[in-house]
PDB file of C-alpha atoms in Angstrom:
ATOM      1  CA  MET K   1     -12.676  78.813 -10.995  1.00  0.00           C
ATOM      2  CA  LYS K   2     -12.575  75.358 -13.437  1.00  0.00           C
ATOM      3  CA  LYS K   3     -14.563  73.461 -12.051  1.00  0.00           C
ATOM      4  CA  LEU K   4     -17.285  76.744 -11.381  1.00  0.00           C
ATOM      5  CA  ILE K   5     -17.168  77.110 -15.440  1.00  0.00           C
ATOM      6  CA  GLY K   6     -17.211  72.905 -15.773  1.00  0.00           C
ATOM      7  CA  ILE K   7     -20.983  73.598 -13.762  1.00  0.00           C
ATOM      8  CA  LEU K   8     -22.004  76.678 -15.748  1.00  0.00           C
ATOM      9  CA  ALA K   9     -21.538  74.601 -18.985  1.00  0.00           C
ATOM     10  CA  LEU K  10     -23.522  71.528 -17.616  1.00  0.00           C
ATOM     11  CA  THR K  11     -26.226  73.920 -17.542  1.00  0.00           C
ATOM     12  CA  GLY K  12     -25.770  76.136 -20.442  1.00  0.00           C
ATOM     13  CA  SER K  13     -28.249  73.223 -22.217  1.00  0.00           C
ATOM     14  CA  ILE K  14     -30.299  74.148 -20.777  1.00  0.00           C
ATOM     15  CA  SER K  15     -32.895  74.961 -23.461  1.00  0.00           C
ATOM     16  CA  ALA K  16     -35.729  77.662 -23.047  1.00  0.00           C
ATOM     17  CA  MET K  17     -37.387  78.605 -20.006  1.00  0.00           C
ATOM     18  CA  ALA K  18     -40.932  76.929 -20.093  1.00  0.00           C
ATOM     19  CA  VAL K  19     -43.483  75.222 -18.202  1.00  0.00           C
ATOM     20  CA  ASP K  20     -45.423  72.266 -18.982  1.00  0.00           C
ATOM     21  CA  GLY K  21     -46.656  69.623 -17.125  1.00  0.00           C
ATOM     22  CA  TYR K  22     -46.643  71.149 -13.939  1.00  0.00           C
ATOM     23  CA  LYS K  23     -48.947  70.410 -10.892  1.00  0.00           C
ATOM     24  CA  ASP K  24     -50.300  72.538  -8.141  1.00  0.00           C
ATOM     25  CA  ILE K  25     -48.120  72.239  -4.384  1.00  0.00           C
ATOM     26  CA  TYR K  26     -49.529  73.255  -1.162  1.00  0.00           C
ATOM     27  CA  ILE K  27     -47.850  73.176   2.130  1.00  0.00           C
ATOM     28  CA  ASP K  28     -49.214  70.703   4.784  1.00  0.00           C
ATOM     29  CA  LYS K  29     -48.694  72.430   8.150  1.00  0.00           C
ATOM     30  CA  ASP K  30     -49.402  69.597  10.510  1.00  0.00           C
ATOM     31  CA  GLU K  31     -45.935  68.076   9.044  1.00  0.00           C
ATOM     32  CA  ASP K  32     -42.176  69.394   9.233  1.00  0.00           C
ATOM     33  CA  ILE K  33     -40.950  72.732   6.436  1.00  0.00           C
ATOM     34  CA  VAL K  34     -38.423  72.633   4.938  1.00  0.00           C
ATOM     35  CA  VAL K  35     -37.639  75.524   3.904  1.00  0.00           C
ATOM     36  CA  HIS K  36     -35.252  75.628   0.776  1.00  0.00           C
ATOM     37  CA  GLY K  37     -32.538  79.020   0.341  1.00  0.00           C
ATOM     38  CA  LEU K  38     -32.264  79.739  -3.510  1.00  0.00           C
ATOM     39  CA  PHE K  39     -29.910  81.798  -5.811  1.00  0.00           C
ATOM     40  CA  CYS K  40     -32.044  82.985  -8.264  1.00  0.00           C
ATOM     41  CA  GLY K  41     -31.324  85.243 -10.989  1.00  0.00           C
ATOM     42  CA  ASP K  42     -31.704  85.673 -14.603  1.00  0.00           C
ATOM     43  CA  ASP K  43     -28.355  84.659 -16.349  1.00  0.00           C
ATOM     44  CA  ILE K  44     -27.246  81.443 -15.037  1.00  0.00           C
ATOM     45  CA  ASN K  45     -23.545  83.285 -16.113  1.00  0.00           C
ATOM     46  CA  LYS K  46     -23.254  86.391 -14.206  1.00  0.00           C
ATOM     47  CA  LEU K  47     -23.948  84.879 -10.435  1.00  0.00           C
ATOM     48  CA  SER K  48     -22.870  88.753  -9.064  1.00  0.00           C
ATOM     49  CA  ARG K  49     -26.516  89.277 -10.440  1.00  0.00           C
ATOM     50  CA  PHE K  50     -28.470  86.528  -8.220  1.00  0.00           C
ATOM     51  CA  LYS K  51     -30.318  87.217  -5.519  1.00  0.00           C
ATOM     52  CA  PRO K  52     -31.170  85.117  -2.525  1.00  0.00           C
ATOM     53  CA  ALA K  53     -35.125  83.388  -2.359  1.00  0.00           C
ATOM     54  CA  VAL K  54     -36.778  80.510  -0.289  1.00  0.00           C
ATOM     55  CA  ILE K  55     -39.461  77.935  -0.586  1.00  0.00           C
ATOM     56  CA  TYR K  56     -41.705  76.156   1.620  1.00  0.00           C
ATOM     57  CA  THR K  57     -41.522  72.074   0.857  1.00  0.00           C
ATOM     58  CA  ASN K  58     -42.232  69.262   2.733  1.00  0.00           C
ATOM     59  CA  THR K  59     -39.940  67.678   1.399  1.00  0.00           C
ATOM     60  CA  GLY K  60     -36.027  67.410   1.070  1.00  0.00           C
ATOM     61  CA  GLU K  61     -36.574  68.238  -2.652  1.00  0.00           C
ATOM     62  CA  ILE K  62     -37.710  71.444  -4.191  1.00  0.00           C
ATOM     63  CA  GLU K  63     -40.602  69.495  -6.372  1.00  0.00           C
ATOM     64  CA  LYS K  64     -41.287  70.544 -10.625  1.00  0.00           C
ATOM     65  CA  GLY K  65     -44.391  72.218  -9.559  1.00  0.00           C
ATOM     66  CA  THR K  66     -46.469  75.340  -8.688  1.00  0.00           C
ATOM     67  CA  TYR K  67     -46.149  76.973  -5.629  1.00  0.00           C
ATOM     68  CA  TYR K  68     -48.672  79.324  -3.943  1.00  0.00           C
ATOM     69  CA  PHE K  69     -47.986  82.537  -1.453  1.00  0.00           C
ATOM     70  CA  ARG K  70     -49.833  85.593  -0.501  1.00  0.00           C
ATOM     71  CA  SER K  71     -47.286  88.119   1.277  1.00  0.00           C
ATOM     72  CA  GLN K  72     -48.548  91.608   2.377  1.00  0.00           C
ATOM     73  CA  TYR K  73     -48.367  92.705  -1.460  1.00  0.00           C
ATOM     74  CA  GLY K  74     -51.098  90.453  -2.430  1.00  0.00           C
ATOM     75  CA  GLU K  75     -51.329  86.513  -3.802  1.00  0.00           C
ATOM     76  CA  TYR K  76     -48.605  85.465  -6.252  1.00  0.00           C
ATOM     77  CA  SER K  77     -47.236  82.062  -7.751  1.00  0.00           C
ATOM     78  CA  LEU K  78     -43.787  79.875  -8.305  1.00  0.00           C
ATOM     79  CA  THR K  79     -43.443  77.756 -10.789  1.00  0.00           C
ATOM     80  CA  PHE K  80     -40.565  75.208 -10.773  1.00  0.00           C
ATOM     81  CA  ASN K  81     -39.311  73.561 -13.662  1.00  0.00           C
ATOM     82  CA  THR K  82     -36.022  71.011 -13.953  1.00  0.00           C
ATOM     83  CA  THR K  83     -33.470  71.394 -16.284  1.00  0.00           C
ATOM     84  CA  ASP K  84     -29.963  69.810 -17.295  1.00  0.00           C
ATOM     85  CA  SER K  85     -28.209  70.106 -14.347  1.00  0.00           C
ATOM     86  CA  ASP K  86     -29.854  69.185 -10.608  1.00  0.00           C
ATOM     87  CA  LEU K  87     -27.976  71.963  -9.258  1.00  0.00           C
ATOM     88  CA  VAL K  88     -30.380  74.461 -11.259  1.00  0.00           C
ATOM     89  CA  MET K  89     -33.778  74.865 -11.469  1.00  0.00           C
ATOM     90  CA  VAL K  90     -36.189  77.371 -13.569  1.00  0.00           C
ATOM     91  CA  ARG K  91     -38.581  79.700 -11.605  1.00  0.00           C
ATOM     92  CA  GLY K  92     -41.507  81.113 -12.589  1.00  0.00           C
ATOM     93  CA  LEU K  93     -43.331  84.459 -11.142  1.00  0.00           C
ATOM     94  CA  LEU K  94     -46.738  84.926 -11.814  1.00  0.00           C
ATOM     95  CA  GLN K  95     -48.532  87.919  -9.754  1.00  0.00           C
ATOM     96  CA  GLY K  96     -51.641  90.356 -10.194  1.00  0.00           C
ATOM     97  CA  GLY K  97     -53.822  87.281 -11.164  1.00  0.00           C
ATOM     98  CA  LYS K  98     -51.867  86.765 -13.820  1.00  0.00           C
ATOM     99  CA  THR K  99     -51.957  82.685 -15.581  1.00  0.00           C
ATOM    100  CA  ALA K 100     -50.459  82.740 -18.768  1.00  0.00           C
ATOM    101  CA  VAL K 101     -46.923  81.618 -19.057  1.00  0.00           C
ATOM    102  CA  SER K 102     -46.081  84.470 -21.834  1.00  0.00           C
ATOM    103  CA  ASP K 103     -46.646  87.042 -18.404  1.00  0.00           C
ATOM    104  CA  MET K 104     -44.390  84.330 -16.363  1.00  0.00           C
ATOM    105  CA  LYS K 105     -40.766  86.147 -14.997  1.00  0.00           C
ATOM    106  CA  GLN K 106     -38.942  83.737 -15.339  1.00  0.00           C
ATOM    107  CA  GLU K 107     -35.062  83.247 -13.805  1.00  0.00           C
ATOM    108  CA  TYR K 108     -32.890  80.393 -13.065  1.00  0.00           C
ATOM    109  CA  CYS K 109     -32.455  79.717  -9.536  1.00  0.00           C
ATOM    110  CA  ILE K 110     -29.369  77.516  -7.701  1.00  0.00           C
ATOM    111  CA  VAL K 111     -31.536  74.528  -5.926  1.00  0.00           C
ATOM    112  CA  LYS K 112     -28.122  72.348  -4.213  1.00  0.00           C
ATOM    113  CA  TYR K 113     -24.993  73.541  -3.765  1.00  0.00           C
ATOM    114  CA  GLY K 114     -22.388  71.567  -5.273  1.00  0.00           C
ATOM    115  CA  GLU K 115     -18.629  71.629  -5.407  1.00  0.00           C
ATOM    116  CA  GLY K 116     -17.181  74.076  -7.864  1.00  0.00           C
ATOM    117  CA  LEU K 117     -19.715  77.321  -6.902  1.00  0.00           C
ATOM    118  CA  PRO K 118     -18.495  80.094  -5.135  1.00  0.00           C
ATOM    119  CA  PRO K 119     -18.478  79.276  -1.277  1.00  0.00           C
ATOM    120  CA  ALA K 120     -20.456  82.630  -1.251  1.00  0.00           C
ATOM    121  CA  VAL K 121     -22.922  81.033  -2.822  1.00  0.00           C
ATOM    122  CA  GLN K 122     -22.964  78.537  -0.095  1.00  0.00           C
ATOM    123  CA  GLN K 123     -24.763  80.577   2.436  1.00  0.00           C
ATOM    124  CA  TYR K 124     -27.691  81.466   0.406  1.00  0.00           C
ATOM    125  CA  VAL K 125     -28.609  77.353  -0.620  1.00  0.00           C
ATOM    126  CA  THR K 126     -29.462  76.412   2.216  1.00  0.00           C
ATOM    127  CA  GLN K 127     -32.152  74.108   4.364  1.00  0.00           C
ATOM    128  CA  THR K 128     -33.829  74.711   7.313  1.00  0.00           C
ATOM    129  CA  VAL K 129     -36.371  72.016   8.530  1.00  0.00           C
ATOM    130  CA  VAL K 130     -38.756  73.729  10.814  1.00  0.00           C
ATOM    131  CA  LYS K 131     -40.785  72.156  12.925  1.00  0.00           C
ATOM    132  CA  ALA K 132     -44.197  71.358  12.899  1.00  0.00           C
ATOM    133  CA  GLY K 133     -46.285  73.984  14.917  1.00  0.00           C
ATOM    134  CA  ASP K 134     -42.964  75.904  15.034  1.00  0.00           C
ATOM    135  CA  SER K 135     -44.018  80.005  15.203  1.00  0.00           C
ATOM    136  CA  SER K 136     -40.383  80.269  13.648  1.00  0.00           C
ATOM    137  CA  LEU K 137     -42.207  79.772  10.286  1.00  0.00           C
ATOM    138  CA  GLU K 138     -43.613  83.479  11.018  1.00  0.00           C
ATOM    139  CA  GLN K 139     -40.477  84.536  10.620  1.00  0.00           C
ATOM    140  CA  TYR K 140     -39.973  83.106   7.278  1.00  0.00           C
ATOM    141  CA  GLU K 141     -43.780  84.512   6.426  1.00  0.00           C
ATOM    142  CA  LEU K 142     -43.100  87.716   7.187  1.00  0.00           C
ATOM    143  CA  LEU K 143     -40.359  88.228   4.221  1.00  0.00           C
ATOM    144  CA  SER K 144     -41.355  86.238   1.783  1.00  0.00           C
ATOM    145  CA  GLY K 145     -45.294  85.262   2.029  1.00  0.00           C
ATOM    146  CA  LYS K 146     -47.311  82.720   4.039  1.00  0.00           C
ATOM    147  CA  PRO K 147     -47.515  79.288   1.966  1.00  0.00           C
ATOM    148  CA  ALA K 148     -50.957  77.937   0.431  1.00  0.00           C
ATOM    149  CA  THR K 149     -52.115  74.704   2.649  1.00  0.00           C
ATOM    150  CA  GLY K 150     -55.095  74.328   0.087  1.00  0.00           C
ATOM    151  CA  LYS K 151     -56.613  75.909  -3.449  1.00  0.00           C
ATOM    152  CA  GLY K 152     -57.237  79.663  -1.755  1.00  0.00           C
ATOM    153  CA  GLU K 153     -55.562  78.616   1.911  1.00  0.00           C
ATOM    154  CA  TYR K 154     -53.250  80.174   3.169  1.00  0.00           C
TER     155      TYR K 154
END
């Protein structure tokens, strides 16, 4: 428990959730896709309120920037920004055609598992590599939406 408090103390100095200087990130489906399991919530000190989520990349790391998706509920974007801790990023959700940072629903996401985090968190903070052309990607897309491969292309 002391280790958990230490990790959370590292993130305690995270400044206000703001997105600045981000880039658009598109997924190349001709390359392997990494499905990153995340654990996200609005208060880093209350992990019991966090929920699992996913993000797709073509790299082993989640980059600072905006990822676009289309789901059965419409199009949305997730913007990730760094924090003082490499275990935690800020994620901003925009949907319904909104583009203003002030309309963003912002949360903290544990993006890497670190010593001291509860073992229950580890089950959500994962990486799965889906080989290029593998149809198993469709299972993830049904739950979290299709990632954009270019501007307006899914």
